[in-house]
C-alpha cells in the first residue's frame, strides 16, 4: 500500500519567521492575476518557485532557487520530520470554527495503475506539462499536493494535537484562514505514521496535475538509471495528508464559464428542452439556494437572463452504458454530457483540452465575466459530496476535470521539499523495519 517518509524540509530562514505571511502564496492553479502581480514584487515570495516568470519559467525558477540557497534565504532542516499542518477556518454563515487537521510527508509517486494513489478527476494536459518542466529544472517542490486516507479510529490525531501545541508558524493567510505548522522528529512516532498510512490507499484530493507530473518525472528518471532501486529522491512527492473521516473536510463547488459560443441564448435553451426542465429566475442571486436541494439541478446565467435547469429524471437512462452508476449520476457528469457534449457539441473526450471552458469557484466572478461580455454564459454547480469522491476513486473511474475544490487550499512556501539526491538522502531505515538505502 502507500509508502511515506519524513521530509528533510526546506524552510525560510528563521529571520523571516515574522514575515512568513508575506512569503507564502496561493497554489499555482488558484492564484489570480492580481494576486500574482502583487506577489511578484516581493523578490523572496514563494510564487517565484511555484509560478515562475519569464520566457523560460522553469529555468528562471532554477536560478531563483540557487540564489536563495546561496544567500541563506531558505535553509534545510537537518533532521527529517513529519510536519503537522492545521488550518482553522469559518465558512460564510457558520459560527463555529472548523479545523482541518493533517500532516505533510514525502509520498511515493505510484502510478495510477498501481491502485495505491487513487485519482477522482481528469487533468488538463498543458498544466501537467508545465509542472513536469518545473520539476525537471528544480527538483524542488514549493507546495504539497493534498491526499486523503481513511482512518475511522483517528489513530494519528493525538500525536498531531501534541505537536501543534508548539508551532513553527501561526498566522492568518490570504483566505483569512489561520495556518499553523508544527513538526514531529520522534522516530518512534514517525514509525507510527508510516505504519498507519502503509496499510492504506491514498485518495488524491487536490493537486492531480502536480502528482501526475511527479509520476512522469519518476518514470523518466528510473528509465535512465540502470541502478534504480525505488528509494531515490525522484520517487517521492511532498503531500499533505488528511483523514477522510474528519468532520471538517469541506468541498466547495467549481462553476463552469463558457466563452466563444456561437449559439444564441434562445437556441441553447431550445436545444436543452429535450433533456432539462427550464425555469426562468427573477433574481440571479437566488441561484445557489434554488439548486442546493435538487438532484441534477444547475444555474444557467446569460448576460440578461438566468435560469434554473434540472435534468428530466427519466433522461438519465440516455447516458451511455460505459458510465457506471457511481459516475453517471454525478451532477457534473450530467452537465458535461448533456449540455457540453450534446448541446454545445464539444465531445466529452475533448473537453479537458478546450479553451472554451473555464473553471471558477467564485460566483461573483462568474457573473461578472458574463455581464461584461467576456464570457458567453456560465453554469452554476453544487459541491460534490465526500462519499461521492470516495466511491468514484474506488471504482477506478474519474470525474470531469475540476470537479472538486477542497477548502481551504494549502499554501505554497510554508514548507519546501527537495528530491535532489544529495539533499534527499538520509538513513531512513531508522524510521521503519524495511531498510531503504
Coordinates of C-alpha atoms in Angstrom, one line a residue:
X1 CA 0.0 0.0 0.0
X2 CA 1.1 3.7 0.3
X3 CA 4.7 4.5 1.3
X4 CA 5.6 7.7 3.1
X5 CA 8.8 9.1 4.5
X6 CA 9.5 12.0 6.8
X7 CA 10.8 15.2 5.0
X8 CA 14.1 16.8 5.3
X9 CA 12.3 20.1 4.9
X10 CA 13.5 23.3 3.4
X11 CA 12.0 26.4 5.1
X12 CA 12.6 30.2 5.1
X13 CA 15.4 31.1 7.4
X14 CA 14.2 31.9 10.9
X15 CA 14.9 35.6 10.3
X16 CA 11.9 35.6 8.0
X17 CA 9.5 33.9 10.5
X18 CA 7.7 37.1 11.5
X19 CA 7.2 37.9 7.8
X20 CA 6.1 34.4 6.7
X21 CA 2.6 35.6 5.6
X22 CA 4.3 37.9 3.0
X23 CA 6.3 35.0 1.6
X24 CA 3.7 32.3 1.2
X25 CA 1.4 32.3 -1.9
X26 CA -1.8 30.6 -3.2
X27 CA -1.3 27.4 -5.2
X28 CA -0.4 27.8 -8.9
X29 CA -3.9 26.9 -10.1
X30 CA -5.9 29.2 -7.9
X31 CA -3.7 32.4 -7.7
X32 CA -5.4 35.2 -9.5
X33 CA -3.7 37.6 -12.0
X34 CA -4.0 40.5 -9.5
X35 CA -2.5 38.3 -6.7
X36 CA 0.4 37.3 -8.9
X37 CA 1.2 40.9 -9.8
X38 CA 1.4 41.9 -6.1
X39 CA 3.3 38.8 -5.0
X40 CA 6.0 39.1 -7.8
X41 CA 7.0 42.4 -6.3
X42 CA 8.4 40.6 -3.3
X43 CA 11.7 39.1 -4.5
X44 CA 11.5 36.3 -1.9
X45 CA 7.9 35.3 -2.2
X46 CA 7.4 31.6 -3.0
X47 CA 5.5 32.4 -6.1
X48 CA 8.9 32.8 -7.9
X49 CA 9.3 29.0 -7.5
X50 CA 5.7 27.8 -7.9
X51 CA 4.6 30.1 -10.8
X52 CA 7.9 31.5 -12.1
X53 CA 8.1 34.4 -14.6
X54 CA 9.9 34.7 -17.9
X55 CA 10.0 33.2 -21.4
X56 CA 11.7 30.1 -19.8
X57 CA 9.9 30.0 -16.4
X58 CA 11.3 26.7 -15.3
X59 CA 14.9 27.9 -15.9
X60 CA 14.1 31.1 -14.0
X61 CA 12.8 29.1 -11.0
X62 CA 16.1 27.1 -11.0
X63 CA 18.1 30.3 -10.9
X64 CA 16.0 31.8 -8.1
X65 CA 16.3 28.6 -6.1
X66 CA 20.1 28.6 -6.4
X67 CA 20.2 32.2 -5.4
X68 CA 18.0 31.7 -2.3
X69 CA 20.1 28.7 -1.2
X70 CA 23.3 30.6 -1.7
X71 CA 22.1 33.6 0.3
X72 CA 20.5 31.5 3.0
X73 CA 17.0 32.8 2.3
X74 CA 15.9 29.2 2.7
X75 CA 17.7 26.6 4.7
X76 CA 17.3 22.8 5.1
X77 CA 16.3 21.2 8.4
X78 CA 19.0 18.6 9.3
X79 CA 16.6 16.0 10.7
X80 CA 13.6 14.6 8.7
X81 CA 10.3 15.2 10.3
X82 CA 6.5 14.8 9.9
X83 CA 5.2 18.3 9.6
X84 CA 1.8 18.7 11.2
X85 CA -0.4 21.2 9.4
X86 CA -3.7 22.6 10.8
X87 CA -6.0 25.1 9.1
X88 CA -8.6 26.9 11.2
X89 CA -11.5 28.5 9.2
X90 CA -15.1 29.5 9.1
X91 CA -17.4 29.4 6.0
X92 CA -20.0 32.1 5.5
X93 CA -22.9 31.7 7.8
X94 CA -21.0 29.4 10.2
X95 CA -20.5 30.5 13.8
X96 CA -18.3 27.6 14.9
X97 CA -14.7 27.5 13.8
X98 CA -13.6 24.4 11.9
X99 CA -10.1 22.9 11.9
X100 CA -8.8 20.7 9.1
X101 CA -6.0 18.5 10.6
X102 CA -3.3 16.8 8.6
X103 CA 0.4 16.3 8.1
X104 CA 3.0 16.7 5.4
X105 CA 5.3 13.9 4.3
X106 CA 7.1 12.5 1.3
X107 CA 4.8 10.1 -0.5
X108 CA 5.9 7.6 -3.2
X109 CA 4.7 8.8 -6.6
X110 CA 3.0 5.5 -7.5
X111 CA 1.5 5.2 -11.0
X112 CA -2.3 5.3 -11.2
X113 CA -2.4 1.7 -12.4
X114 CA -0.9 0.5 -9.1
X115 CA -4.1 1.5 -7.3
X116 CA -2.2 2.8 -4.4
X117 CA -2.8 6.5 -5.0
X118 CA -6.3 6.9 -6.4
X119 CA -7.5 9.9 -8.5
X120 CA -11.0 11.2 -8.8
X121 CA -10.8 13.6 -11.8
X122 CA -9.2 14.1 -15.1
X123 CA -6.3 16.5 -15.7
X124 CA -5.6 19.3 -18.2
X125 CA -2.5 18.2 -20.3
X126 CA -0.9 21.7 -20.6
X127 CA -1.0 22.2 -16.8
X128 CA 0.7 18.7 -16.3
X129 CA 3.4 19.6 -18.8
X130 CA 4.2 22.8 -17.0
X131 CA 4.6 21.0 -13.7
X132 CA 6.9 18.4 -15.3
X133 CA 9.2 21.0 -16.8
X134 CA 9.4 22.9 -13.4
X135 CA 10.2 19.7 -11.5
X136 CA 12.9 18.7 -14.0
X137 CA 14.6 22.0 -13.7
X138 CA 14.5 22.5 -9.9
X139 CA 14.0 19.0 -8.4
X140 CA 12.2 21.0 -5.8
X141 CA 8.5 21.3 -4.6
X142 CA 7.1 24.6 -3.4
X143 CA 3.8 23.2 -2.2
X144 CA 2.3 19.8 -1.2
X145 CA -0.5 18.1 -3.1
X146 CA -3.4 17.1 -0.9
X147 CA -4.2 13.4 -0.3
X148 CA -6.8 11.7 1.9
X149 CA -6.5 8.5 3.9
X150 CA -9.3 6.6 5.7
X151 CA -8.9 6.0 9.4
X152 CA -12.2 5.9 11.3
X153 CA -10.2 5.4 14.6
X154 CA -8.2 8.7 14.2
X155 CA -5.1 7.0 15.4
X156 CA -2.7 9.8 14.5
X157 CA -4.7 12.7 15.8
X158 CA -3.3 12.7 19.4
X159 CA 0.3 12.9 18.1
X160 CA -0.7 15.8 15.8
X161 CA -2.6 17.7 18.5
X162 CA 0.5 17.5 20.7
X163 CA 2.9 18.7 18.0
X164 CA 0.7 21.7 17.1
X165 CA 1.0 23.0 20.7
X166 CA 4.5 24.2 19.9
X167 CA 4.2 25.6 16.3
X168 CA 6.8 26.8 13.9
X169 CA 4.4 29.2 12.3
X170 CA 1.0 30.5 13.4
X171 CA -0.5 33.3 11.2
X172 CA -3.6 34.2 9.1
X173 CA -3.3 33.8 5.3
X174 CA -4.8 35.4 2.2
X175 CA -8.0 33.4 2.6
X176 CA -8.5 34.6 6.2
X177 CA -7.5 31.1 7.3
X178 CA -5.3 30.6 10.4
X179 CA -2.3 28.5 9.3
X180 CA -0.4 26.5 11.9
X181 CA 2.6 24.3 11.2
X182 CA 4.4 22.1 13.7
X183 CA 6.9 19.2 13.4
X184 CA 7.4 15.7 14.8
X185 CA 11.0 14.4 15.0
X186 CA 10.5 11.5 17.3
X187 CA 11.5 8.3 15.4
X188 CA 9.0 6.1 17.2
X189 CA 6.1 8.4 16.5
X190 CA 7.1 8.8 12.9
X191 CA 7.1 5.0 12.6
X192 CA 3.5 5.0 13.7
X193 CA 2.6 7.4 11.0
X194 CA 4.4 5.3 8.4
X195 CA 2.7 2.1 9.6
X196 CA -0.8 3.6 9.6
X197 CA -0.5 5.1 6.1
X198 CA 1.3 2.0 4.9
X199 CA -1.8 -0.1 5.5
X200 CA -4.0 2.2 3.3
X201 CA -4.6 3.7 -0.1
X202 CA -4.4 7.4 -0.7
X203 CA -7.2 9.3 -2.4
X204 CA -5.8 12.4 -4.2
X205 CA -8.0 15.3 -3.2
X206 CA -6.1 18.2 -4.8
X207 CA -3.0 18.5 -7.0
X208 CA -3.7 16.0 -9.7
X209 CA -1.5 17.9 -12.2
X210 CA 1.4 18.1 -9.8
X211 CA 1.2 14.5 -8.9
X212 CA 0.8 13.4 -12.5
X213 CA 3.9 15.4 -13.2
X214 CA 5.8 13.6 -10.4
X215 CA 4.8 10.3 -11.8
X216 CA 6.1 11.2 -15.3
X217 CA 9.4 12.5 -13.8
X218 CA 9.8 9.4 -11.7
X219 CA 9.3 7.2 -14.8
X220 CA 11.8 9.2 -16.9
X221 CA 14.5 9.2 -14.2
X222 CA 14.0 5.5 -13.5
X223 CA 14.3 4.6 -17.2
X224 CA 17.6 6.5 -17.3
X225 CA 19.1 4.9 -14.2
X226 CA 20.3 1.3 -14.5
X227 CA 20.7 1.1 -10.8
X228 CA 17.2 2.3 -10.0
X229 CA 16.2 1.0 -6.6
X230 CA 13.0 2.8 -5.9
X231 CA 14.4 4.6 -2.9
X232 CA 15.9 7.6 -4.8
X233 CA 14.5 11.1 -4.2
X234 CA 12.8 11.3 -7.6
X235 CA 10.5 8.5 -6.5
X236 CA 8.8 10.7 -3.9
X237 CA 6.5 13.7 -3.8
X238 CA 5.5 16.1 -1.0
X239 CA 1.9 15.5 0.1
X240 CA -0.4 16.9 2.7
X241 CA -2.5 14.0 4.1
X242 CA -5.8 14.4 5.9
X243 CA -8.2 11.9 7.3
X244 CA -11.3 11.4 5.0
X245 CA -13.3 10.6 8.1
X246 CA -12.7 14.1 9.5
X247 CA -15.8 16.2 10.1
X248 CA -14.1 19.3 9.0
X249 CA -13.3 18.3 5.4
X250 CA -15.1 20.7 3.1
X251 CA -15.6 20.6 -0.7
X252 CA -16.8 23.7 -2.4
X253 CA -18.4 23.9 -6.0
X254 CA -16.4 24.8 -9.1
X255 CA -18.6 26.6 -11.7
X256 CA -18.2 26.5 -15.4
X257 CA -17.7 29.5 -17.6
X258 CA -18.2 29.2 -21.4
X259 CA -16.7 31.6 -24.0
X260 CA -16.8 31.9 -27.8
X261 CA -20.0 30.0 -28.0
X262 CA -21.6 30.9 -31.4
X263 CA -25.2 29.9 -30.4
X264 CA -27.6 32.5 -29.1
X265 CA -29.4 32.1 -25.7
X266 CA -32.7 31.1 -27.4
X267 CA -31.0 28.4 -29.4
X268 CA -29.2 27.0 -26.4
X269 CA -32.5 26.9 -24.4
X270 CA -34.3 25.2 -27.3
X271 CA -31.6 22.5 -27.5
X272 CA -31.8 22.0 -23.8
X273 CA -35.5 21.4 -23.6
X274 CA -35.5 17.7 -24.7
X275 CA -33.4 16.9 -21.6
X276 CA -34.0 19.6 -19.0
X277 CA -36.8 21.3 -17.1
X278 CA -36.1 25.0 -17.5
X279 CA -37.4 27.8 -15.1
X280 CA -36.6 31.4 -15.6
X281 CA -35.4 33.3 -12.5
X282 CA -36.3 36.8 -11.3
X283 CA -33.2 37.1 -9.1
X284 CA -29.8 35.6 -10.1
X285 CA -28.7 35.9 -6.5
X286 CA -31.1 33.1 -5.6
X287 CA -29.4 30.5 -7.8
X288 CA -27.2 28.8 -5.3
X289 CA -30.1 28.3 -2.8
X290 CA -32.6 27.1 -5.5
X291 CA -30.3 24.3 -6.9
X292 CA -29.0 23.2 -3.5
X293 CA -31.6 20.7 -2.5
X294 CA -32.4 19.4 -6.0
X295 CA -30.6 16.5 -7.7
X296 CA -29.2 17.3 -11.2
X297 CA -30.1 20.9 -10.9
X298 CA -27.9 23.8 -12.1
X299 CA -28.0 27.6 -12.6
X300 CA -27.6 28.8 -16.2
X301 CA -26.6 32.5 -16.4
X302 CA -26.6 34.7 -19.5
X303 CA -25.9 38.5 -19.6
X304 CA -29.6 39.5 -19.2
X305 CA -31.4 36.3 -18.0
X306 CA -30.8 33.5 -15.5
X307 CA -32.4 30.1 -15.3
X308 CA -32.6 27.1 -13.1
X309 CA -32.3 23.9 -15.2
X310 CA -32.9 20.4 -13.9
X311 CA -32.4 17.1 -15.8
X312 CA -35.7 15.3 -16.5
X313 CA -35.2 12.2 -14.3
X314 CA -36.0 9.7 -17.0
X315 CA -33.3 11.1 -19.2
X316 CA -30.6 9.6 -17.0
X317 CA -31.3 6.4 -18.9
X318 CA -29.9 8.0 -22.1
X319 CA -26.4 8.2 -20.5
X320 CA -24.1 5.6 -22.3
X321 CA -23.7 2.2 -20.6
X322 CA -20.0 2.8 -20.4
X323 CA -20.5 5.0 -17.4
X324 CA -21.0 3.1 -14.2
X325 CA -23.6 4.4 -11.7
X326 CA -21.0 6.0 -9.5
X327 CA -20.1 8.4 -12.3
X328 CA -23.3 8.7 -14.4
X329 CA -25.4 10.1 -11.6
X330 CA -22.9 12.8 -10.7
X331 CA -24.2 16.4 -11.2
X332 CA -21.0 17.4 -13.1
X333 CA -21.2 14.3 -15.4
X334 CA -24.8 15.3 -16.2
X335 CA -23.8 18.8 -17.2
X336 CA -20.7 17.7 -19.2
X337 CA -22.6 15.1 -21.1
X338 CA -26.0 16.6 -21.8
X339 CA -25.1 20.3 -22.0
X340 CA -21.4 20.5 -23.1
X341 CA -21.4 17.4 -25.3
X342 CA -25.0 17.2 -26.7
X343 CA -26.0 20.8 -26.8
X344 CA -22.7 22.7 -27.4
X345 CA -21.1 19.9 -29.5
X346 CA -17.9 19.6 -27.5
X347 CA -17.3 15.9 -27.1
X348 CA -16.5 14.6 -23.6
X349 CA -13.1 13.3 -24.6
X350 CA -12.1 16.8 -25.9
X351 CA -13.5 18.9 -23.1
X352 CA -10.4 18.9 -21.0
X353 CA -8.4 20.4 -23.9
X354 CA -11.0 23.0 -24.8
X355 CA -10.2 26.7 -24.4
X356 CA -13.9 27.5 -24.4
X357 CA -14.4 26.2 -20.9
X358 CA -13.0 28.0 -17.8
X359 CA -13.4 26.8 -14.2
X360 CA -14.2 29.3 -11.4
X361 CA -15.1 28.9 -7.8
X362 CA -16.2 32.4 -7.1
X363 CA -19.8 33.0 -8.1
X364 CA -19.4 36.8 -8.3
X365 CA -16.5 36.4 -10.8
X366 CA -18.7 34.1 -12.9
X367 CA -21.5 36.6 -13.0
X368 CA -19.0 39.4 -13.7
X369 CA -17.5 37.7 -16.8
X370 CA -20.9 37.0 -18.2
X371 CA -22.3 40.5 -17.6
X372 CA -19.2 42.2 -19.1
X373 CA -19.5 40.1 -22.2
X374 CA -16.1 38.4 -21.6
X375 CA -18.0 35.1 -21.4
X376 CA -21.0 33.7 -23.3
X377 CA -22.7 32.2 -20.2
X378 CA -21.9 30.3 -17.1
X379 CA -23.2 27.2 -15.4
X380 CA -23.5 27.3 -11.6
X381 CA -23.0 24.0 -9.8
X382 CA -23.2 22.4 -6.4
X383 CA -20.4 20.8 -4.3
X384 CA -19.6 17.1 -4.7
X385 CA -20.2 15.0 -1.5
X386 CA -17.2 13.4 0.1
X387 CA -18.9 10.0 -0.2
X388 CA -19.1 10.5 -4.0
X389 CA -15.4 11.3 -4.2
X390 CA -14.5 8.1 -2.4
X391 CA -16.9 6.0 -4.4
X392 CA -15.5 7.3 -7.7
X393 CA -11.9 6.7 -6.7
X394 CA -12.6 3.2 -5.6
X395 CA -14.5 2.4 -8.8
X396 CA -11.4 3.3 -10.9
X397 CA -13.4 5.9 -12.8
X398 CA -12.8 9.7 -12.9
X399 CA -15.0 12.8 -12.7
X400 CA -14.8 15.6 -15.2
X401 CA -11.8 17.9 -14.7
X402 CA -12.0 20.5 -11.9
X403 CA -14.9 18.6 -10.1
X404 CA -13.8 19.4 -6.6
X405 CA -12.5 22.4 -4.7
X406 CA -11.3 21.2 -1.3
X407 CA -11.3 24.2 1.1
X408 CA -9.2 25.7 2.5
X409 CA -6.4 25.4 0.0
X410 CA -2.9 24.6 1.3
X411 CA -0.2 27.2 0.8
X412 CA 2.9 27.4 -1.3
X413 CA 6.1 28.3 0.6
X414 CA 5.1 27.1 4.0
X415 CA 7.4 24.1 3.6
X416 CA 9.6 23.1 0.6
X417 CA 10.8 19.6 -0.3
X418 CA 13.8 18.6 -2.4
X419 CA 14.1 15.4 -4.3
X420 CA 17.7 16.2 -5.4
X421 CA 19.6 13.1 -4.2
X422 CA 22.2 14.8 -2.1
X423 CA 19.5 16.8 -0.2
X424 CA 17.0 13.9 0.0
X425 CA 19.3 11.1 1.1
X426 CA 19.1 10.0 4.8
X427 CA 19.3 6.7 6.6
X428 CA 15.5 6.3 6.6
X429 CA 15.8 2.8 8.0
X430 CA 15.8 4.3 11.5
X431 CA 12.1 5.0 10.9
X432 CA 11.0 1.7 9.6
X433 CA 11.7 -2.1 9.7
X434 CA 12.4 -2.5 6.0
X435 CA 15.7 -0.9 5.0
X436 CA 15.8 1.9 2.5
X437 CA 19.3 2.8 1.3

